[in-house]
Coordinates of C-alpha atoms and ligand atoms in Angstrom, one line a residue:
M1 CA 16.9 27.4 -2.4
T2 CA 17.1 31.2 -0.6
V3 CA 15.5 34.1 -0.4
P4 CA 17.7 37.1 0.2
P5 CA 16.6 38.2 3.3
T6 CA 17.4 41.9 3.3
R7 CA 14.4 42.0 -0.2
S8 CA 10.8 43.1 0.6
V9 CA 7.7 41.0 0.0
R10 CA 8.6 40.1 -3.9
V11 CA 9.5 36.5 -5.4
S12 CA 13.3 37.0 -6.2
R13 CA 14.4 36.5 -9.4
S14 CA 16.2 33.2 -8.1
I15 CA 13.1 31.8 -7.4
C16 CA 11.4 33.2 -10.7
I17 CA 14.8 31.2 -12.5
G18 CA 13.8 27.9 -10.8
L19 CA 10.0 28.4 -11.3
L20 CA 9.5 29.9 -14.3
T21 CA 7.4 27.1 -16.6
V22 CA 5.3 27.1 -12.6
F23 CA 4.7 30.4 -12.8
A24 CA 5.7 32.6 -15.2
A25 CA 2.8 35.0 -14.6
A26 CA 3.8 35.8 -11.2
C27 CA 7.8 36.3 -11.8
S28 CA 8.0 40.4 -12.9
E29 CA 10.4 42.1 -10.7
S30 CA 7.6 45.0 -9.5
Q31 CA 5.3 42.5 -8.6
P32 CA 4.6 41.5 -5.1
V33 CA 4.0 37.5 -3.9
S34 CA 3.4 36.1 -0.9
A35 CA 2.7 32.5 0.5
S36 CA -0.5 31.3 0.6
L37 CA 0.6 28.8 3.5
A38 CA 3.6 29.1 5.4
I39 CA 5.2 26.4 7.7
K40 CA 8.0 27.6 9.8
G41 CA 10.2 26.7 12.6
A42 CA 10.3 22.9 11.6
R43 CA 13.1 20.3 10.8
V44 CA 12.1 19.9 7.6
W45 CA 13.9 16.9 6.1
T46 CA 13.2 17.7 2.3
G47 CA 14.3 14.7 0.5
D48 CA 16.1 16.9 -1.8
P49 CA 19.8 16.1 -1.9
A50 CA 20.9 18.8 -3.0
Q51 CA 19.1 20.8 0.1
P52 CA 18.5 18.2 2.7
W53 CA 17.6 19.7 5.5
A54 CA 15.5 23.3 5.9
E55 CA 13.5 25.2 8.2
A56 CA 10.2 26.3 6.7
V57 CA 8.5 26.2 3.7
A58 CA 6.2 28.3 1.8
A59 CA 3.5 27.5 -0.9
R60 CA 1.5 28.9 -2.9
G61 CA -1.8 27.5 -4.5
E62 CA -1.0 23.9 -4.5
D63 CA 2.6 24.3 -5.3
I64 CA 5.7 25.2 -3.5
I65 CA 7.8 28.3 -4.0
A66 CA 10.3 28.3 -1.6
V67 CA 11.9 26.0 1.3
G68 CA 14.5 27.7 3.4
T69 CA 15.3 29.3 6.3
T70 CA 12.3 30.7 8.5
A71 CA 14.0 34.4 7.9
E72 CA 13.7 33.5 4.5
I73 CA 10.3 32.3 4.4
D74 CA 9.1 35.0 7.0
E75 CA 9.8 37.7 3.7
L76 CA 7.5 35.6 1.0
I77 CA 4.6 36.0 4.5
G78 CA 1.8 38.8 3.7
D79 CA -1.6 39.7 4.9
K80 CA -4.0 36.6 3.6
T81 CA -0.7 33.9 4.8
Q82 CA -1.4 30.9 6.3
V83 CA 1.3 30.3 9.2
I84 CA 2.1 27.0 10.6
E85 CA 4.2 27.2 13.7
A86 CA 6.5 24.0 13.6
N87 CA 8.0 24.7 17.1
G88 CA 10.8 21.5 16.3
G89 CA 8.2 19.8 15.0
M90 CA 9.3 17.6 11.2
L91 CA 7.8 18.4 8.2
V92 CA 8.0 16.1 5.6
P93 CA 7.6 14.7 1.8
G94 CA 3.8 13.7 2.0
F95 CA 4.0 9.8 2.5
I96 CA 3.2 8.1 -1.1
D97 CA 0.8 4.7 0.4
A98 CA 2.5 2.7 -2.8
H99 CA -0.3 0.0 -2.0
V100 CA -3.8 -0.2 -0.3
H101 CA -6.7 -1.8 -1.6
F102 CA -8.7 1.9 -0.9
L103 CA -12.0 0.9 -1.2
D104 CA -11.9 -2.7 0.4
G105 CA -10.1 -0.2 3.3
G106 CA -12.8 2.5 3.7
S107 CA -15.6 -1.1 4.2
T108 CA -13.2 -2.4 6.6
I109 CA -13.8 0.3 8.9
A110 CA -17.2 0.3 8.8
S111 CA -17.2 -3.4 9.2
V112 CA -16.6 -6.3 12.0
Q113 CA -13.2 -5.9 13.7
L114 CA -11.5 -9.1 13.6
R115 CA -7.9 -8.1 13.3
D116 CA -6.7 -8.5 17.3
A117 CA -9.5 -11.5 17.7
E118 CA -7.4 -13.9 20.5
S119 CA -9.3 -16.7 20.7
P120 CA -11.4 -18.8 18.6
Q121 CA -14.5 -17.4 21.3
E122 CA -13.8 -14.6 20.8
F123 CA -13.9 -14.5 17.2
A124 CA -17.0 -15.8 17.3
Q125 CA -17.9 -13.8 19.9
R126 CA -17.6 -10.7 18.1
I127 CA -19.5 -11.7 15.3
G128 CA -22.1 -12.7 17.1
D129 CA -21.7 -8.7 18.5
F130 CA -22.1 -7.8 15.2
V131 CA -25.3 -9.9 13.9
S132 CA -27.1 -9.1 16.8
N133 CA -26.9 -5.5 15.3
A134 CA -27.6 -6.2 11.8
E135 CA -30.4 -7.0 9.5
P136 CA -31.8 -9.8 9.1
G137 CA -30.3 -11.8 5.5
E138 CA -27.8 -8.9 5.8
W139 CA -24.4 -10.4 4.6
I140 CA -21.9 -9.4 7.3
T141 CA -18.6 -9.6 5.4
G142 CA -14.9 -7.3 5.7
G143 CA -13.7 -8.8 9.1
T144 CA -9.3 -9.4 8.7
W145 CA -9.1 -11.8 11.6
D146 CA -5.9 -13.9 11.9
H147 CA -5.8 -17.9 13.1
M148 CA -1.8 -16.8 14.0
N149 CA -3.8 -15.5 16.7
W150 CA -4.3 -18.3 18.8
G151 CA -2.0 -20.9 17.6
G152 CA -2.4 -21.3 13.7
E153 CA -6.1 -23.6 14.0
L154 CA -8.2 -22.6 10.9
P155 CA -12.0 -21.7 11.3
R156 CA -14.7 -23.5 11.0
R157 CA -17.7 -22.6 9.7
D158 CA -19.7 -24.1 13.3
W159 CA -18.0 -22.1 15.4
I160 CA -20.2 -19.1 13.2
D161 CA -22.9 -20.8 13.1
A162 CA -23.0 -21.1 16.3
V163 CA -23.2 -16.8 17.0
S164 CA -25.4 -16.8 13.0
T165 CA -27.6 -18.8 11.1
D166 CA -30.2 -15.9 9.4
N167 CA -27.6 -13.9 8.2
P168 CA -24.7 -14.8 5.7
V169 CA -21.3 -14.6 6.9
W170 CA -17.8 -13.9 4.9
V171 CA -15.5 -12.6 6.4
M172 CA -11.1 -12.6 5.2
R173 CA -8.1 -13.2 6.7
L174 CA -6.3 -10.3 7.0
D175 CA -4.0 -10.6 3.9
G176 CA -6.9 -11.8 2.0
H177 CA -5.8 -14.8 0.7
M178 CA -8.9 -16.8 2.9
G179 CA -11.6 -16.3 3.9
I180 CA -14.3 -18.2 5.8
G181 CA -18.4 -18.6 5.1
N182 CA -21.1 -20.1 7.8
S183 CA -23.0 -22.7 6.8
L184 CA -25.4 -20.1 5.2
A185 CA -22.7 -18.3 3.5
L186 CA -21.6 -21.5 1.8
Q187 CA -26.1 -22.6 0.5
L188 CA -26.1 -19.4 -0.8
A189 CA -22.8 -19.8 -2.8
G190 CA -23.6 -23.3 -3.5
V191 CA -21.1 -24.7 -2.4
D192 CA -20.5 -28.3 -0.9
A193 CA -18.9 -31.7 -0.8
E194 CA -19.5 -31.6 -4.5
T195 CA -18.4 -28.7 -5.5
P196 CA -15.5 -29.2 -7.2
D197 CA -11.9 -27.6 -6.8
V198 CA -10.5 -24.7 -8.2
P199 CA -7.0 -24.3 -9.8
G200 CA -5.1 -22.0 -8.0
G201 CA -7.3 -22.0 -5.1
E202 CA -8.4 -23.9 -2.7
I203 CA -11.6 -25.5 -0.6
V204 CA -10.7 -26.7 2.7
R205 CA -12.2 -29.8 3.7
D206 CA -13.5 -32.4 6.2
S207 CA -11.8 -35.7 6.6
E208 CA -15.5 -36.1 4.6
G209 CA -14.7 -33.9 1.8
R210 CA -17.4 -31.7 3.3
P211 CA -16.1 -28.4 3.1
T212 CA -15.0 -26.5 6.4
G213 CA -16.2 -23.6 5.0
V214 CA -12.4 -21.6 4.8
L215 CA -11.7 -21.1 0.8
K216 CA -8.1 -20.1 -0.1
D217 CA -7.5 -17.7 -3.3
N218 CA -9.2 -18.4 -6.6
A219 CA -11.8 -20.5 -4.9
M220 CA -13.0 -17.6 -2.7
R221 CA -14.5 -16.5 -6.6
L222 CA -17.2 -18.6 -5.5
I223 CA -18.3 -16.7 -2.5
F224 CA -17.8 -13.7 -4.5
S225 CA -21.0 -14.3 -7.3
A226 CA -23.4 -14.4 -4.4
V227 CA -22.0 -11.3 -2.3
P228 CA -24.4 -8.6 -3.1
E229 CA -23.1 -5.9 -5.2
P230 CA -22.0 -2.6 -2.7
T231 CA -24.4 0.2 -4.2
Q232 CA -22.7 2.9 -5.5
K233 CA -23.4 5.5 -2.1
Q234 CA -22.0 2.9 0.2
L235 CA -18.7 3.1 -2.4
D236 CA -18.7 6.8 -1.7
G237 CA -19.3 6.3 1.7
Y238 CA -15.9 4.1 1.8
L239 CA -13.9 6.2 0.4
D240 CA -14.8 9.2 2.3
A241 CA -13.4 7.2 5.0
A242 CA -10.1 5.7 3.9
M243 CA -9.3 9.0 2.7
Q244 CA -10.5 9.8 6.8
Y245 CA -8.5 7.7 7.6
V246 CA -5.3 7.8 5.2
V247 CA -5.0 11.6 5.6
S248 CA -4.9 11.1 9.5
N249 CA -1.7 8.8 9.3
G250 CA 0.3 11.7 6.9
V251 CA -0.8 9.7 3.6
T252 CA -0.9 12.6 0.9
S253 CA -1.3 10.1 -2.0
V254 CA -2.1 5.9 -2.6
H255 CA -1.5 3.4 -4.9
D256 CA -4.4 1.7 -5.5
M257 CA -4.5 -2.0 -6.1
F258 CA -7.4 -4.5 -7.5
D259 CA -7.6 -7.3 -5.7
G260 CA -10.2 -9.2 -6.8
G261 CA -12.8 -7.6 -3.7
V262 CA -14.0 -4.2 -4.4
G263 CA -11.0 -2.7 -7.0
G264 CA -10.9 -2.3 -10.5
W265 CA -13.1 -0.3 -12.6
R266 CA -15.8 0.0 -10.1
S267 CA -13.0 1.8 -8.0
L268 CA -11.7 3.4 -11.0
E269 CA -15.2 5.2 -11.2
T270 CA -16.6 5.7 -8.0
Y271 CA -12.6 7.9 -8.0
R272 CA -14.1 9.7 -11.1
R273 CA -16.9 10.8 -9.7
A274 CA -15.3 12.2 -6.6
E275 CA -12.5 14.1 -8.7
A276 CA -15.6 15.5 -10.4
N277 CA -17.7 16.7 -6.9
N278 CA -13.9 18.1 -6.3
A279 CA -14.3 16.3 -2.8
L280 CA -10.7 13.4 -3.5
I281 CA -8.1 15.0 -0.4
T282 CA -5.8 12.3 -1.4
R283 CA -4.5 11.3 -4.1
I284 CA -4.6 8.5 -5.8
Y285 CA -3.1 6.1 -8.4
S286 CA -5.9 3.7 -9.7
I287 CA -4.6 0.0 -10.5
T288 CA -7.1 -2.2 -12.9
P289 CA -6.8 -5.7 -13.2
L290 CA -3.9 -7.2 -15.6
A291 CA -6.1 -10.2 -17.6
E292 CA -8.4 -7.4 -18.4
W293 CA -5.8 -4.7 -19.9
Q294 CA -6.8 -4.6 -23.2
K295 CA -9.6 -2.7 -21.8
L296 CA -7.4 -0.3 -20.5
D297 CA -5.9 0.2 -22.9
D298 CA -8.3 1.8 -24.5
Y299 CA -9.8 3.3 -21.7
V300 CA -5.9 5.4 -22.0
A301 CA -6.8 6.2 -25.3
T302 CA -9.7 8.3 -24.9
N303 CA -8.9 9.8 -21.5
G304 CA -5.8 9.7 -21.1
R305 CA -4.0 9.2 -18.4
G306 CA -5.8 11.2 -15.1
T307 CA -4.6 13.9 -13.9
E308 CA -2.3 15.3 -10.9
W309 CA -5.1 13.8 -8.4
L310 CA -6.2 10.7 -10.5
R311 CA -4.0 8.9 -12.3
F312 CA -4.5 5.6 -13.7
G313 CA -2.3 3.6 -16.5
G314 CA -1.5 1.1 -14.5
V315 CA -2.3 -2.6 -13.9
K316 CA -2.3 -5.4 -11.2
G317 CA -1.7 -9.1 -11.6
F318 CA -1.4 -11.9 -8.9
M319 CA 1.9 -14.4 -9.5
D320 CA 1.3 -16.4 -6.3
G321 CA -1.1 -16.2 -2.7
S322 CA -0.1 -15.1 0.7
L323 CA 2.6 -16.7 2.9
G324 CA 0.3 -17.2 5.4
S325 CA -2.7 -18.8 3.8
H326 CA 0.7 -21.6 2.4
T327 CA -0.2 -20.3 -1.1
A328 CA 2.7 -18.1 -1.5
A329 CA 4.6 -20.4 -4.7
F330 CA 8.4 -21.1 -3.4
L331 CA 10.9 -23.1 -5.1
E332 CA 11.2 -26.0 -2.1
P333 CA 8.6 -27.4 0.2
Y334 CA 7.0 -25.2 3.3
T335 CA 9.1 -26.1 6.2
D336 CA 6.2 -26.8 8.5
T337 CA 3.9 -28.8 5.5
P338 CA 6.5 -30.9 3.6
D339 CA 4.7 -31.9 0.7
D340 CA 3.2 -28.1 -0.1
S341 CA 4.7 -26.4 -2.0
G342 CA 2.4 -23.5 -2.3
F343 CA 1.6 -22.9 -6.0
L344 CA 1.0 -19.5 -9.0
L345 CA -2.4 -18.8 -9.5
D346 CA -2.7 -18.3 -12.6
P347 CA -0.8 -20.6 -15.9
L348 CA 2.5 -18.8 -16.2
D349 CA 1.4 -19.0 -20.1
D350 CA -1.4 -17.0 -19.9
L351 CA 1.1 -14.4 -17.4
R352 CA 3.7 -13.8 -19.7
E353 CA 1.6 -13.5 -22.1
W354 CA -1.2 -10.5 -20.5
I355 CA 2.3 -8.7 -19.3
T356 CA 3.4 -8.7 -22.4
G357 CA 0.5 -6.9 -23.7
A358 CA 0.3 -4.8 -21.0
D359 CA 4.2 -3.4 -21.9
A360 CA 3.5 -3.1 -25.5
A361 CA 0.7 -1.0 -25.1
G362 CA 2.8 1.6 -22.8
L363 CA 1.0 0.3 -19.7
Q364 CA 2.7 -0.3 -16.2
L365 CA 3.5 -3.4 -14.7
N366 CA 2.0 -4.1 -10.8
V367 CA 2.9 -7.7 -10.3
H368 CA 2.2 -9.3 -6.8
A369 CA 5.3 -12.7 -6.5
I370 CA 5.9 -13.4 -2.2
G371 CA 7.4 -17.0 -2.9
D372 CA 10.9 -17.3 -4.2
K373 CA 9.9 -19.2 -6.7
A374 CA 6.5 -16.8 -8.3
I375 CA 9.9 -13.6 -7.4
R376 CA 12.0 -15.8 -10.1
D377 CA 9.1 -16.9 -12.2
L378 CA 8.2 -13.1 -12.4
L379 CA 11.9 -11.8 -12.2
D380 CA 11.9 -13.9 -15.7
I381 CA 8.7 -12.8 -17.8
Y382 CA 9.9 -9.2 -16.9
F383 CA 13.1 -10.1 -18.6
D384 CA 11.6 -11.8 -21.5
V385 CA 9.2 -9.2 -21.7
A386 CA 11.5 -6.1 -21.9
E387 CA 14.4 -8.1 -24.4
A388 CA 11.1 -8.2 -26.7
N389 CA 9.7 -5.0 -26.7
G390 CA 12.5 -2.9 -26.5
P391 CA 13.8 -0.2 -24.5
R392 CA 11.4 1.9 -22.8
D393 CA 10.9 4.2 -19.5
R394 CA 8.4 1.1 -17.5
R395 CA 9.0 1.0 -14.4
F396 CA 7.9 -2.7 -13.6
R397 CA 6.7 -3.5 -10.5
M398 CA 6.7 -6.4 -8.2
E399 CA 3.9 -5.7 -5.1
H400 CA 5.5 -7.7 -1.9
A401 CA 8.7 -9.4 -2.8
Q402 CA 8.8 -11.0 0.4
H403 CA 10.7 -14.2 0.8
I404 CA 13.9 -13.9 -2.2
H405 CA 15.8 -16.8 -3.5
P406 CA 19.6 -14.9 -1.9
D407 CA 20.7 -15.6 -6.2
D408 CA 17.6 -13.6 -7.3
V409 CA 18.7 -10.6 -5.1
P410 CA 20.6 -8.0 -7.5
R411 CA 18.6 -9.0 -10.5
F412 CA 16.0 -6.3 -9.0
G413 CA 19.0 -3.4 -9.6
I414 CA 19.6 -4.7 -12.7
Q415 CA 16.9 -4.9 -14.2
N416 CA 15.3 -1.6 -13.0
V417 CA 12.5 -3.1 -11.2
I418 CA 11.1 -1.9 -8.0
A419 CA 10.3 -3.9 -5.6
S420 CA 6.9 -2.3 -3.7
M421 CA 7.5 -3.8 0.1
Q422 CA 4.8 -3.1 2.8
P423 CA 7.8 -3.3 6.0
Y424 CA 4.8 -3.8 8.6
H425 CA 4.3 -7.5 7.2
A426 CA 7.9 -8.0 8.6
I427 CA 7.2 -6.9 12.2
D428 CA 4.0 -9.5 11.5
D429 CA 4.9 -11.9 9.9
G430 CA 7.8 -12.2 11.3
R431 CA 6.6 -13.2 14.6
W432 CA 6.1 -16.8 13.1
A433 CA 7.6 -16.9 9.6
E434 CA 10.9 -19.2 10.5
A435 CA 8.6 -21.7 11.2
V436 CA 6.6 -21.7 8.0
I437 CA 9.8 -21.2 5.8
G438 CA 13.1 -22.3 8.5
A439 CA 15.6 -20.6 9.5
E440 CA 17.5 -20.2 6.0
R441 CA 15.0 -18.6 4.0
V442 CA 13.9 -15.6 6.2
Q443 CA 17.6 -14.7 6.1
T444 CA 16.5 -12.9 3.0
T445 CA 12.6 -12.4 3.7
Y446 CA 11.9 -8.7 3.6
A447 CA 15.3 -7.6 2.6
F448 CA 15.2 -3.7 2.4
R449 CA 18.6 -3.1 3.0
S450 CA 19.9 -6.0 0.7
L451 CA 17.9 -4.6 -2.2
I452 CA 18.6 -0.8 -1.9
E453 CA 22.0 -1.6 -1.2
S454 CA 22.4 -3.8 -4.2
G455 CA 21.0 -0.5 -6.2
A456 CA 17.3 -1.5 -6.6
R457 CA 15.2 0.8 -5.8
V458 CA 12.5 0.3 -2.8
A459 CA 9.2 1.7 -2.8
F460 CA 7.0 1.4 0.7
G461 CA 3.7 0.7 1.4
S462 CA 1.1 -1.1 3.7
D463 CA -1.4 -3.1 1.7
W464 CA -4.5 -1.8 4.3
Y465 CA -7.1 -3.1 4.6
V466 CA -4.1 -6.1 5.6
A467 CA -2.0 -3.5 7.6
P468 CA -2.4 -0.2 8.8
A469 CA -2.0 2.0 6.4
S470 CA 0.8 4.1 8.8
P471 CA 4.0 5.1 7.6
L472 CA 5.1 5.7 10.9
E473 CA 4.0 2.2 11.7
G474 CA 6.0 1.1 8.3
I475 CA 9.3 3.5 9.4
Y476 CA 9.1 1.9 12.7
A477 CA 8.6 -1.9 11.3
A478 CA 11.9 -1.2 8.8
V479 CA 14.1 0.8 11.1
T480 CA 13.9 -1.4 13.7
R481 CA 13.0 -4.9 12.8
R482 CA 10.6 -5.5 15.9
T483 CA 8.4 -8.0 15.9
L484 CA 5.1 -7.5 17.3
D485 CA 5.3 -9.8 20.0
D486 CA 8.1 -7.9 20.9
R487 CA 10.6 -11.2 21.0
N488 CA 13.1 -9.4 18.8
P489 CA 13.7 -6.1 20.3
D490 CA 16.9 -6.3 18.2
G491 CA 15.3 -7.2 15.2
W492 CA 13.9 -10.0 13.8
V493 CA 16.8 -10.7 10.6
P494 CA 18.9 -7.4 11.6
Q495 CA 20.8 -7.3 8.4
E496 CA 17.8 -6.0 7.2
K497 CA 17.2 -3.3 8.8
I498 CA 17.5 0.1 7.1
T499 CA 17.7 3.8 8.6
V500 CA 15.0 6.5 9.4
E501 CA 16.4 8.8 5.8
Q502 CA 16.5 5.2 3.8
A503 CA 12.8 4.5 5.1
L504 CA 11.2 8.4 4.4
R505 CA 12.5 8.3 1.2
A506 CA 10.6 4.6 0.5
Y507 CA 8.0 6.6 1.5
T508 CA 8.1 9.4 -0.6
Y509 CA 10.0 10.1 -3.4
E510 CA 10.5 6.3 -4.4
G511 CA 6.4 6.2 -4.1
A512 CA 6.7 9.0 -6.6
Y513 CA 8.7 8.1 -8.7
A514 CA 7.0 4.2 -8.6
S515 CA 4.0 5.9 -10.3
F516 CA 6.3 8.4 -12.6
E517 CA 6.0 11.3 -10.4
E518 CA 9.3 12.4 -9.0
D519 CA 9.1 16.2 -11.2
R520 CA 5.9 17.0 -9.1
K521 CA 5.6 14.4 -5.8
G522 CA 8.6 13.1 -3.1
M523 CA 10.7 16.6 -2.0
L524 CA 10.2 19.4 -0.4
K525 CA 11.7 21.8 -3.6
P526 CA 10.6 24.7 -5.5
G527 CA 8.3 23.5 -8.2
M528 CA 7.1 19.7 -6.1
L529 CA 3.5 19.6 -4.7
A530 CA 2.7 21.5 -1.8
D531 CA 1.8 17.9 0.0
M532 CA 3.7 17.4 3.4
V533 CA 3.5 16.1 6.7
L534 CA 3.7 17.9 10.0
I535 CA 4.4 15.2 13.0
D536 CA 5.2 16.1 16.3
R537 CA 9.2 15.2 16.6
D538 CA 12.2 14.7 14.3
L539 CA 12.4 10.7 13.9
T540 CA 16.2 10.7 13.1
D541 CA 17.2 12.7 16.5
I542 CA 15.5 9.6 19.0
R543 CA 15.5 5.9 19.5
P544 CA 14.0 3.5 17.1
G545 CA 12.6 2.3 19.5
T546 CA 10.2 5.3 20.1
I547 CA 9.3 6.0 16.3
R548 CA 5.8 4.3 16.8
E549 CA 5.0 6.8 19.2
A550 CA 5.3 10.1 17.1
Q551 CA 1.9 11.9 15.9
V552 CA 1.0 13.4 13.2
L553 CA 0.0 17.0 13.6
K554 CA -0.7 18.0 10.4
T555 CA -1.5 16.8 7.2
I556 CA -1.5 19.2 3.6
V557 CA -2.6 18.0 0.5
G558 CA -2.1 21.2 -2.5
G559 CA -1.2 23.3 0.3
R560 CA -4.4 22.9 1.7
V561 CA -4.3 21.3 5.8
V562 CA -6.4 18.5 5.4
F563 CA -5.8 17.1 8.3
S564 CA -4.9 18.5 12.1
R565 CA -4.7 16.7 15.0
Ligands
LIG601 ZN1 -1.8 -6.1 -1.7

């Protein structure tokens, strides 16, 4: 799109033609139109194959009206135009984080910080410090600990009992697939040596059969019922904290995944209230539980599928657990626990029935699958359901798609299954995954490049609260595959590294496609929403190892600057 430089401040005929449907009212030859926002002097990566690079962008209201040279955009600047000088910074489409747990993430900002606790002593100490500022009897939740930080020994309730006897404590591992409670929390939840095992979960027990405090996957439900529900005021606060946090990282849209915690229907209602109050600064695709797909079907019949700020119409289900919790389902046993192959969380027949019903109702499927068995079973179900329900633009998604059997890599492209992946997990799990699943299986682990080259669509996200919601960290991870311990300076499984532009596309256009919104976002071109991020340096022009040092300078959502550094 170019604006003839000799014209005065008018929308050119070419813009009018391009934008007829959006801006018909603004397109008379005589009516001067100026931009409400202009960004100039940038390295603009548009994501648009027809015009990949530009210098400047103009927006009017919520939408982009022109992309071109700085001189061309100058023609659209009027008295009331807000002008941002980019000084050579990189402007890209607003990042879309295709997998977050938004309100849980917001709640972790306010809770005890355990992610970087490096020893059992530090883990207990931090909980003790937090408890000393809590009200007596108040539940301490959140946490996001990682026992891999101290060599893999699972925490025990007596570690926490030593620092908290009057406050029930229930803190989750950072992957959300197990948690640890102290003795008081277990007592309040009625979990003891007599409690029977839970299908699709595990009560970790000592040699005498007493619970150690760790509950995995479905067994965590035993505790969830005892933890008081957050109040609506708390949820509103979590949402606000979550939005402020993600915009500071350049994220303009999130896909919020139901995860059994705060997520689901209460999240959706919290977002609807915020939208009604014009309080959203992040666009949200709110995804509700698969098992309740009929409820969503009714909800969509009454409410439609939402707006450009808040969408719904997708359901989230789970095949299996996680690698770090040894609950991901594999075809062969774990390398470090040869009698254990993980497990599926729900009976396959139930999953098949729910997926068939949800798909027939026109809902989008977003199903978590991590181990190679879970991935294969889900691809099989998706194949059968597409056959049975007939052709439609359904955009099946597989969340995580972490450890793919080599035979199954091409199936994503062939079956049109979007791989919704989180590159930060690769440089996190890469520290220890080979010990857990062996050298052979890691070769197709986080197989970004193989998937993209085989024709699959790959959308990127963070899985926040599990990992930081920072696309710049994610791009660094996908491009370098340097594990967090820096033991793999040339990349862990380096053949699966991708380019900066491939990673940018996965964080922008592919995320838009994954929520059926590629006609409105994911690229910078006229007619698209003015969702943009200004970064302090051109990511394609720096050493990949320094990508994580780049900073977000401005985040713009719908033509409005919502974050400035
Ligand atoms: Zn997740």
